[in-house]
Short mmCIF file of C-alpha atoms in Angstrom, two decimals:
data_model
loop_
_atom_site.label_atom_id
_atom_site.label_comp_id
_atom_site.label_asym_id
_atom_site.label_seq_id
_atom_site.Cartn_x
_atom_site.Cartn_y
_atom_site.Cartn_z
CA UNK A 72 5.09 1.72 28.33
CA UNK A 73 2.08 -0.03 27.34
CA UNK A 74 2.78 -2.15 24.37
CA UNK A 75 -0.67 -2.49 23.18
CA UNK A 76 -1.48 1.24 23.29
CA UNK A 77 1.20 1.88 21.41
CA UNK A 78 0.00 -0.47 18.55
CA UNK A 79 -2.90 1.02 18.45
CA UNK A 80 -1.93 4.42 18.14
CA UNK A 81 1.00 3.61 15.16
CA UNK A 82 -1.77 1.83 13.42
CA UNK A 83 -4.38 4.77 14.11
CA UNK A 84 -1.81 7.02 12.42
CA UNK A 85 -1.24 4.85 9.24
CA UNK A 86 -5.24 4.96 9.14
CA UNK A 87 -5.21 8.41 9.22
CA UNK A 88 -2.34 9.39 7.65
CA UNK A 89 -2.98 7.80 4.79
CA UNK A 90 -6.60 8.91 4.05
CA UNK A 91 -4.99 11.98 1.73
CA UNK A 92 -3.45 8.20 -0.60
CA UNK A 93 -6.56 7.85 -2.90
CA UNK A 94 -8.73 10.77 -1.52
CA UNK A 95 -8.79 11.83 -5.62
CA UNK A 96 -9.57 8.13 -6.94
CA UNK A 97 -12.99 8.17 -4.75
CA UNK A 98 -13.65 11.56 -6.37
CA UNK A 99 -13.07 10.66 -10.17
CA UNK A 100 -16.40 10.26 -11.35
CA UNK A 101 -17.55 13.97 -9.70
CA UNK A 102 -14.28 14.99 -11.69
CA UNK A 103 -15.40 13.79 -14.74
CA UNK A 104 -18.26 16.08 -14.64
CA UNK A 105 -16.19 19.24 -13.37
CA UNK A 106 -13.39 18.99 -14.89
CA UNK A 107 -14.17 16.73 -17.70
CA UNK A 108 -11.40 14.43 -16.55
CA UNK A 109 -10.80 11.54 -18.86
CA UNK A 110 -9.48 8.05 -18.27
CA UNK A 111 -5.70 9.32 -18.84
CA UNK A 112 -6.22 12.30 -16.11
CA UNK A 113 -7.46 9.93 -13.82
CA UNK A 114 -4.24 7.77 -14.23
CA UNK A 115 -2.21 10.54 -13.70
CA UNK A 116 -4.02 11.78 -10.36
CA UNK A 117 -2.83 8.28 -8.49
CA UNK A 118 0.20 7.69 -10.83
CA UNK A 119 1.53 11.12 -9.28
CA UNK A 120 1.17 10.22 -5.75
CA UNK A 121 2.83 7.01 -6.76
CA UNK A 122 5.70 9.07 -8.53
CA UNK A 123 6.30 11.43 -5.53
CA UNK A 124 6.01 8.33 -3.16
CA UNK A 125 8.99 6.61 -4.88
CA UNK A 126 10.58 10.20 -5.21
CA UNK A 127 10.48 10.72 -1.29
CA UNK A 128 11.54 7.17 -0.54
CA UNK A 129 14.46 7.34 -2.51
CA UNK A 130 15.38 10.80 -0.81
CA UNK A 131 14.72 9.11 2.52
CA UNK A 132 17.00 6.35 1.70
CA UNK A 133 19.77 8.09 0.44
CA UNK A 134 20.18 10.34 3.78
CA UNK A 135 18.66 7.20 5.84
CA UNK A 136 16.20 9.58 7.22
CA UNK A 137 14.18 6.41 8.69
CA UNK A 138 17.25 5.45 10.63
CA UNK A 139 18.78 8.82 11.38
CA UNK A 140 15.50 11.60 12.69
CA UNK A 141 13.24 10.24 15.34
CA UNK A 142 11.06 8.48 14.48
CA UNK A 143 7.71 9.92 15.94
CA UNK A 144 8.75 13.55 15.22
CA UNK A 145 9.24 11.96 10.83
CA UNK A 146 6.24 10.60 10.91
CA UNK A 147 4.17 13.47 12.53
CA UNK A 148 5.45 16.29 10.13
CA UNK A 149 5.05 13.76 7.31
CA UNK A 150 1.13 13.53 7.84
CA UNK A 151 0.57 17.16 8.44
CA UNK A 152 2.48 18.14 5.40
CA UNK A 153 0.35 15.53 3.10
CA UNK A 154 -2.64 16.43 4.45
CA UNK A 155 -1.71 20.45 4.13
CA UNK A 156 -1.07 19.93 0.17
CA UNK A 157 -4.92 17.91 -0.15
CA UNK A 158 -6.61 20.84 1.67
CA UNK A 159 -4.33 23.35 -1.11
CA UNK A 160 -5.86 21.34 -3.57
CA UNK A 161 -9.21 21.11 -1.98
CA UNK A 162 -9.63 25.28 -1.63
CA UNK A 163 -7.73 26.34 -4.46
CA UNK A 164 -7.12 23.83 -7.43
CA UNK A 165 -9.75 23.60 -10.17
CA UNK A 166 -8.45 21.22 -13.45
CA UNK A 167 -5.76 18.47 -13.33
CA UNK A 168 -2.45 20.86 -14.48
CA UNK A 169 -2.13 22.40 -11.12
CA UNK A 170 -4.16 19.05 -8.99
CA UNK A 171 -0.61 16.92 -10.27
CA UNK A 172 1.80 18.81 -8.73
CA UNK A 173 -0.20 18.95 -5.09
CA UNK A 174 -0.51 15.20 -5.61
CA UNK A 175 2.96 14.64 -6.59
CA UNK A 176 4.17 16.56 -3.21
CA UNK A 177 1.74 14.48 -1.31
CA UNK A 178 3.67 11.16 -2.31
CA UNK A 179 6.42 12.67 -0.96
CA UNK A 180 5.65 13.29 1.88
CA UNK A 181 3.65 9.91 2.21
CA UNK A 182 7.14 7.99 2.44
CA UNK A 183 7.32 10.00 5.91
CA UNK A 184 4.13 7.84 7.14
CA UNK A 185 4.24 4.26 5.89
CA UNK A 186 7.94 3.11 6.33
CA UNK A 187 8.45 5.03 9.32
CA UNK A 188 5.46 3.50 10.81
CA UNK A 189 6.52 -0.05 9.68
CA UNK A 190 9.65 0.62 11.12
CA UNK A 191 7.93 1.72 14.71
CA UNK A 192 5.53 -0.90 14.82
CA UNK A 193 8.54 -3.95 14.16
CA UNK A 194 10.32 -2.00 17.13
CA UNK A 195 7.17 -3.17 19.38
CA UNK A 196 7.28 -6.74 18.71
CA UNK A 197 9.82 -9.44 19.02
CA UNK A 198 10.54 -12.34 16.41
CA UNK A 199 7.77 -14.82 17.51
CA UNK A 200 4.60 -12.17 16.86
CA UNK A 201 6.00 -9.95 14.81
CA UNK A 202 4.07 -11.26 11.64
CA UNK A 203 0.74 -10.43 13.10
CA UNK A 204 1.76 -7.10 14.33
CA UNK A 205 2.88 -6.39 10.97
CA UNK A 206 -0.38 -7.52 9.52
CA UNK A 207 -2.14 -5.33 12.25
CA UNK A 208 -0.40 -1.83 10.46
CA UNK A 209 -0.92 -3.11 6.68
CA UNK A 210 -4.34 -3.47 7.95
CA UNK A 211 -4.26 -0.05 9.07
CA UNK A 212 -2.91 0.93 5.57
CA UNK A 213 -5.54 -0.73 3.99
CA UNK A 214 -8.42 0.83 5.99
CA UNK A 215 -6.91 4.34 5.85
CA UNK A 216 -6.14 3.85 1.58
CA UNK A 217 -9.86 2.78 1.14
CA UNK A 218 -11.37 5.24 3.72
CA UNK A 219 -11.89 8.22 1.38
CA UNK A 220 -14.40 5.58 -0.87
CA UNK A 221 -16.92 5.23 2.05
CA UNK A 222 -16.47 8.86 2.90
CA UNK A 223 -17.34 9.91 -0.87
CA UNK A 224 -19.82 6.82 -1.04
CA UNK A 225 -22.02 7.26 2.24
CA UNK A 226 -22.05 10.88 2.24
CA UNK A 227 -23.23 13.81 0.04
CA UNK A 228 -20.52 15.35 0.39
CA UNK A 229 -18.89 17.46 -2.49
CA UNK A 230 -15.09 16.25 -3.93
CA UNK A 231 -13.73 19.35 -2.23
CA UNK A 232 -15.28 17.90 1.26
CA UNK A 233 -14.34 14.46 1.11
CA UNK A 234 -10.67 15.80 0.17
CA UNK A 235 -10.79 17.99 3.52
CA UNK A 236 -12.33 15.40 5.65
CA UNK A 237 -9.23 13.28 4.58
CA UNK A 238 -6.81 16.14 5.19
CA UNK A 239 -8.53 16.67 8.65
CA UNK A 240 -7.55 12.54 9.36
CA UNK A 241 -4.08 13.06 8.06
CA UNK A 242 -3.54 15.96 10.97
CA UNK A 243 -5.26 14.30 13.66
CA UNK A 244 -2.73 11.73 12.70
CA UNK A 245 0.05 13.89 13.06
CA UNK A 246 -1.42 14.84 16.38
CA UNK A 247 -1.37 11.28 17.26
CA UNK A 248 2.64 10.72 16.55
CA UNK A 249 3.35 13.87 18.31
CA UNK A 250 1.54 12.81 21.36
CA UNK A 251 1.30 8.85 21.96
CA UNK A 252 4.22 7.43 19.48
CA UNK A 253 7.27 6.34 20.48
CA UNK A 254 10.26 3.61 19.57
CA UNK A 255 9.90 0.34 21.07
CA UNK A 256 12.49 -1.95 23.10
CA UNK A 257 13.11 -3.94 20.19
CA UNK A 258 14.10 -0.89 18.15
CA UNK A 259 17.09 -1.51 15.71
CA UNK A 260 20.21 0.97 16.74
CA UNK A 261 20.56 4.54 15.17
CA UNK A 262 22.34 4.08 12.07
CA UNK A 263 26.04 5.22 12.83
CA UNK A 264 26.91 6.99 9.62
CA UNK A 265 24.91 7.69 6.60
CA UNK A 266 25.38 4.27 4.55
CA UNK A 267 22.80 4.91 1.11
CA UNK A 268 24.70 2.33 -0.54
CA UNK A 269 22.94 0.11 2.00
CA UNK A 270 19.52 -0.04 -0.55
CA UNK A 271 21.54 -1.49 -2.70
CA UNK A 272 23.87 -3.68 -0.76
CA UNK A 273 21.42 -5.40 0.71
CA UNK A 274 20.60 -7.21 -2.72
CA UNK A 275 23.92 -9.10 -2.83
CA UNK A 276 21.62 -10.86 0.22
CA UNK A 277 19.73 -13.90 -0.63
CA UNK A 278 17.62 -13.60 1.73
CA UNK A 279 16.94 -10.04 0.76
CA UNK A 280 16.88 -10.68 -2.64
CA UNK A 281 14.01 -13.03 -2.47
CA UNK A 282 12.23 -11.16 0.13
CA UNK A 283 12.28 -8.10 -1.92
CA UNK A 284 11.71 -10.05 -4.93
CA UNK A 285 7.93 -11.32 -3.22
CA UNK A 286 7.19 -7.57 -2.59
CA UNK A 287 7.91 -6.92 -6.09
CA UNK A 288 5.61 -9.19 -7.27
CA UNK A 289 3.01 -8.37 -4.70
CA UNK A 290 3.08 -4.77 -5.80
CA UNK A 291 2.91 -5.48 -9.09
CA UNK A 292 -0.64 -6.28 -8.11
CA UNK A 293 -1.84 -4.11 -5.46
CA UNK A 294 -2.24 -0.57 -6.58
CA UNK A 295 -3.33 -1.25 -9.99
CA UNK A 296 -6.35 -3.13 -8.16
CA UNK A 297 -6.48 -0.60 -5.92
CA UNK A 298 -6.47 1.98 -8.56
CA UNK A 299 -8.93 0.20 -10.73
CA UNK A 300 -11.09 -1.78 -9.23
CA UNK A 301 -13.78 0.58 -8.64
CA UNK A 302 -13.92 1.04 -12.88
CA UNK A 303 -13.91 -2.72 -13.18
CA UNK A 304 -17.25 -2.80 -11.29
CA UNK A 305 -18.83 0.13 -12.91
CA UNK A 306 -17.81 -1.90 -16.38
CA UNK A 307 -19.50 -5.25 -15.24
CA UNK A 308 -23.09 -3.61 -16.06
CA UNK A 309 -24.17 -4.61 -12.12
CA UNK A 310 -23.25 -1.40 -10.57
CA UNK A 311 -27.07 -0.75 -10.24
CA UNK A 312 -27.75 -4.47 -8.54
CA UNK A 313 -25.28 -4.18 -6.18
CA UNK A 314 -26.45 -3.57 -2.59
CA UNK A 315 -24.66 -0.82 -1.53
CA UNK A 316 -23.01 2.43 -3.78
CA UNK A 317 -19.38 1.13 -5.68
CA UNK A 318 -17.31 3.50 -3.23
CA UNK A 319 -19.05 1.48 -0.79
CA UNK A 320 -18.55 -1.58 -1.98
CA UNK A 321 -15.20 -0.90 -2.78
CA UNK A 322 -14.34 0.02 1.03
CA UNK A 323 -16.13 -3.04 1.48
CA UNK A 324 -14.33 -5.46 -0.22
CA UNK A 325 -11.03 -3.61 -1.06
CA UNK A 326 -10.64 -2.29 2.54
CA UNK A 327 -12.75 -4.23 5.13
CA UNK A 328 -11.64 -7.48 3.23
CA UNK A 329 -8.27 -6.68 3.28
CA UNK A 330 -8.33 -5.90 6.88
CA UNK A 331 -9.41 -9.38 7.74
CA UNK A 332 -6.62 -10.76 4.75
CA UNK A 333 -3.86 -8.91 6.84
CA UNK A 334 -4.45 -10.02 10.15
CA UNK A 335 -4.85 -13.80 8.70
CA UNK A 336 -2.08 -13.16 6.97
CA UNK A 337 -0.02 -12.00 9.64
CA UNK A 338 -1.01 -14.74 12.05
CA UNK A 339 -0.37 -17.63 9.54
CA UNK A 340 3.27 -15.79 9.31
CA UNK A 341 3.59 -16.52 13.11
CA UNK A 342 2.65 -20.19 12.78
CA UNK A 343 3.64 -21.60 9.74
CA UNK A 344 6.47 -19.50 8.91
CA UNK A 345 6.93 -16.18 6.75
CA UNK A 346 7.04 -17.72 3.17
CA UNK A 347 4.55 -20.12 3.16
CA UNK A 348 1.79 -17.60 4.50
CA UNK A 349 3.75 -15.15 1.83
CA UNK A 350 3.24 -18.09 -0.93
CA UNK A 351 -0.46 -19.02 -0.08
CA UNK A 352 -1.42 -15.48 -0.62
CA UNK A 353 0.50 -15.24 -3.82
CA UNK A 354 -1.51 -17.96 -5.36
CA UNK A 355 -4.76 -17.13 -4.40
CA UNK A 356 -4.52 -13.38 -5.44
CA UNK A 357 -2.66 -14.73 -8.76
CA UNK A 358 -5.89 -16.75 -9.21
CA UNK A 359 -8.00 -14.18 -8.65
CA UNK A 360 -6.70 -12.16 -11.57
CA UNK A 361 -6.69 -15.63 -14.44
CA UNK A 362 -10.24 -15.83 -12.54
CA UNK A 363 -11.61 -11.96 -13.12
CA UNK A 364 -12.84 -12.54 -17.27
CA UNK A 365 -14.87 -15.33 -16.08
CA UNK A 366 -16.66 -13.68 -13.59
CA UNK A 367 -16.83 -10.36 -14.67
CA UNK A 368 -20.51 -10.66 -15.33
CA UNK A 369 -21.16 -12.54 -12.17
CA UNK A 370 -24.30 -12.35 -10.21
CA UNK A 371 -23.56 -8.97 -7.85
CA UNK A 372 -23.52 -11.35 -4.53
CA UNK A 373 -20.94 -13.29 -6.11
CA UNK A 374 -19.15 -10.73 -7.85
CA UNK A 375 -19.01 -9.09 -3.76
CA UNK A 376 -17.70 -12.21 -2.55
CA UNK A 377 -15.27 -12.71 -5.55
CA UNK A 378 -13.82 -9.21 -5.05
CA UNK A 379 -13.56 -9.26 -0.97
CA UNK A 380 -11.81 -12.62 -1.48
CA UNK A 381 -9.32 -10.92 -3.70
CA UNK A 382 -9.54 -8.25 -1.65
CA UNK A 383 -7.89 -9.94 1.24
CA UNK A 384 -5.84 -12.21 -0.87
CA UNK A 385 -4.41 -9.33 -2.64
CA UNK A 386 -2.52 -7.49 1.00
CA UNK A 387 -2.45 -10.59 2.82
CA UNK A 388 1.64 -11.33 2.18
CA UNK A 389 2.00 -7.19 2.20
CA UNK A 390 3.09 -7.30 6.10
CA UNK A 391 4.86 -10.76 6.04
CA UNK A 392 7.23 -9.70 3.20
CA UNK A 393 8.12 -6.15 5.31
CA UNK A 394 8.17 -8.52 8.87
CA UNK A 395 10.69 -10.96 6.72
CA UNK A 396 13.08 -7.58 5.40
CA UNK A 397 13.34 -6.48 8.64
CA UNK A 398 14.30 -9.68 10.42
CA UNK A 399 17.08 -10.97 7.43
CA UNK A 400 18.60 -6.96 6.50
CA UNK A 401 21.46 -5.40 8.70
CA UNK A 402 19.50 -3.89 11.71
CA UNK A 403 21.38 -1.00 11.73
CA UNK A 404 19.57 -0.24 8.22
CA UNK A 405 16.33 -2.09 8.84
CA UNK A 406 14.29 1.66 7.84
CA UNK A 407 16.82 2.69 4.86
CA UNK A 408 16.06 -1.02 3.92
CA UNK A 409 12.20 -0.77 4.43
CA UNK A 410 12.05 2.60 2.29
CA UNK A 411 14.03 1.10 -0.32
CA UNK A 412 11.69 -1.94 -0.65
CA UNK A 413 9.12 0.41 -0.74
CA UNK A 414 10.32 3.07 -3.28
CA UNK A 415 11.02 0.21 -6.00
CA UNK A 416 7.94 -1.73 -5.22
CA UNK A 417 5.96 1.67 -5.60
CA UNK A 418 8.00 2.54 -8.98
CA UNK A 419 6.19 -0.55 -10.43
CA UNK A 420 2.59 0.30 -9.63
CA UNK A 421 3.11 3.31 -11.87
CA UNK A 422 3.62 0.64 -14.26
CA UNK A 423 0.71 -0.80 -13.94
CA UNK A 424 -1.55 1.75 -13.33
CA UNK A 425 -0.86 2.70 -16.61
CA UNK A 426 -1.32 -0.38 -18.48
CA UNK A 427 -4.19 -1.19 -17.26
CA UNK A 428 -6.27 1.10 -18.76
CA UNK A 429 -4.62 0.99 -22.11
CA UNK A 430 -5.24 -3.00 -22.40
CA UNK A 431 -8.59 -2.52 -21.01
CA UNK A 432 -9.08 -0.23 -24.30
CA UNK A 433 -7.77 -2.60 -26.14
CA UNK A 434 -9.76 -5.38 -24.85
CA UNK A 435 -12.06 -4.11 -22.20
CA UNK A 436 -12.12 -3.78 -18.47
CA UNK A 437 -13.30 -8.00 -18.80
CA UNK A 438 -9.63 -9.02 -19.82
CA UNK A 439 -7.78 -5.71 -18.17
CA UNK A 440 -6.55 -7.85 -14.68
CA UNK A 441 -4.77 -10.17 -16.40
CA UNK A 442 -1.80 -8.18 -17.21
CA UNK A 443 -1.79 -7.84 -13.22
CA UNK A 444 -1.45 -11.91 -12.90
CA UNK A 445 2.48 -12.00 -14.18
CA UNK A 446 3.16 -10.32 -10.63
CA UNK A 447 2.16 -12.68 -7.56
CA UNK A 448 2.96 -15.60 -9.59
CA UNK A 449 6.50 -14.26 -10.15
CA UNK A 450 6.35 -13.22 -5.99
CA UNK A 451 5.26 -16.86 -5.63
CA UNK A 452 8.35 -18.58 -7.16
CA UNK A 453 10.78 -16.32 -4.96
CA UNK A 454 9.18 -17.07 -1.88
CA UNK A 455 9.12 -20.52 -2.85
CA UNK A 456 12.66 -20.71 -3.05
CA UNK A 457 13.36 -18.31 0.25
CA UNK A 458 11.35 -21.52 1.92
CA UNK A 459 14.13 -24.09 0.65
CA UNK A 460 16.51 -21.07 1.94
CA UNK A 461 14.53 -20.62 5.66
CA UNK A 462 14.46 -24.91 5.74
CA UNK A 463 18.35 -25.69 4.98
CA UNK A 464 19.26 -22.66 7.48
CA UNK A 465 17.17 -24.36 10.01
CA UNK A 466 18.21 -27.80 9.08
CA UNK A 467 22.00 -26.70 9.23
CA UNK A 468 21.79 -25.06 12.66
#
């Protein structure tokens, strides 16, 4: 079976699949007219899918769903049913009480798509390029989380549309799995027996631990500058300057940016080993955020290139930490492990996203990243010490 096809379609389905992620985020400021949706509504429309995410993940852990259905046939019903509850919300919903709930089953469902996938693509790659092959489906995950932005910000399309047009992308996926997706040779064996204990086993596990421990950090991070970032810019005062609309520029920076961050990312992972690429990325996203105050009222070229370096920085170590998880946990468990990761890391972006907003009302969007900086730099000292671990192992062998 061709090994590149298959790549290409498990990363064509994370793009797709995961249009439906922040289809509502690119429509907030239409929302805000409509609906007269304030800051706190607009927390809760991400915070949801974030809730239901962690929700599904932990469901999908506990009866090691990952390990135990096939694969393909998990992730295809996954993507139809989150992109079946965005066109509900796109025909029927009109204020936030009923758009939560749809949003909160779409999570769900969402933890059918992205650790299933990570799972499929590590089954296509051995040890030596498995880092970039990672970095090719967080790349995915980037494009397809940012994709709704340039749909709402090239187009005139009306919030209802640009929620269908991502609910169309999020079948085709499912179309895709059914079709072209299937396990690699490197695929870990079927789980034997249900073992849910396993999420938490594997944290008596240095290696693990520390692994996990990076993620945490990393997605400490991520979503609230996910969630955010397109406020930020509308706060500088240089939304006008910039070249292109904000949903654009966001795609721009947040997505196209962090395409090129994942592939580096996952190359450097290949070469120089897992947590140095892991810690390099750490620092420079960590930096970004002690950085954001001073340049909030950048030029707008600068403020672009700021934001697309943080942009890559920021999901640059995503891949490297899920390639490291599934090379050090018990392979037997490698998707029940991969979910887990996932469900905690995603229970701290609600965090987060949250605070954000509150200390940016407290101090304004200017000072609002730096409660994200705590998190790589934490990552950064746990990767720095699963180096010393990776170097005495390979010393003592």
């Amino acid at each position: 079976m061709n090994v590149g096809l298959q790549r290409s379609a498990i990363a064509s389905v994370q793009v797709l699949g995961l249009a439906v992620w922040f289809s509502m985020s690119a429509v907030v400021p239409s929302l805000r007219d409509e609906w007269g949706l304030t800051d706190g509504g607009a927390v809760w429309l991400t915070a949801s899918v974030q809730f239901g995410f962690v929700a599904g993940a932990l469901t999908s852990t506990a009866l090691n769903l990952a390990d135990r259905v096939p694969a393909p046939r998990l992730l295809a019903v996954s993507a139809s049913a989150a992109a079946a509850c965005t066109v509900l919300l796109a025909v029927s919903v009109d204020r936030l009480a009923l758009a939560v709930p749809l949003r909160l089953l779409t999570g769900v469902f969402l933890a059918g798509v992205y650790p299933v996938g990570m799972k499929l693509m590590a089954s296509w790659a051995g040890r030596a390029g498995r880092g970039l092959t990672m970095g090719v489906l967080i790349a995915a995950l980037t494009l397809g989380s940012t994709l709704p932005h340039l749909i709402a910000g090239l187009g005139s399309l009306p919030w209802r549309g640009v929620l269908l047009a991502a609910a169309g992308a999020g079948f085709l996926a499912s179309v895709i799995a059914l079709l072209l997706v299937r396990p690699g040779p490197h695929a870990a064996p079927a789980a034997p027996v249900r073992n849910p204990r396993y999420a938490l086993t594997m944290f008596t596990e240095r290696g693990p631990r520390l692994a996990n421990l990076g993620y945490f950090g990393h997605m400490w991070e991520l979503y609230a500058l996910w969630t955010w970032i397109p406020t930020f810019l509308l706060a500088t005062g240089r939304a006008a300057e910039l070249p292109v609309p904000v949903g654009t520029a966001v795609f721009l920076t947040m997505g196209i940016g962090g395409v090129i961050g994942c592939l580096v990312g996952g190359r450097c992972a290949d070469r120089y080993g897992r947590p140095p690429a892991a810690l390099a990325a750490l620092l420079v996203s960590g930096a970004c955020c002690l950085l954001s105050p001073l340049l909030f009222h950048s030029p707008p070229a600068l403020l672009l290139a700021f934001c697309t370096v943080w942009g890559a920085a920021v999901i640059a170590d995503s891949g490297v930490f899920s390639t490291t998880l599934s090379e050090v946990a018990d392979q037997r468990y490698v998707g029940t492990a991969l979910t887990a990761q996932t469900a905690i890391g995603f229970a701290l972006t609600v965090v987060t996203i949250q605070l954000t907003p509150l200390l940016a009302d407290a101090a304004g969007w200017r000072y609002a990243f730096l409660l994200l900086a705590p998190g790589p730099l934490a990552g950064a000292v746990a990767m720095r010490a699963l180096g010393r671990r990776t170097a005495s192992l390979a010393a003592s062998a």
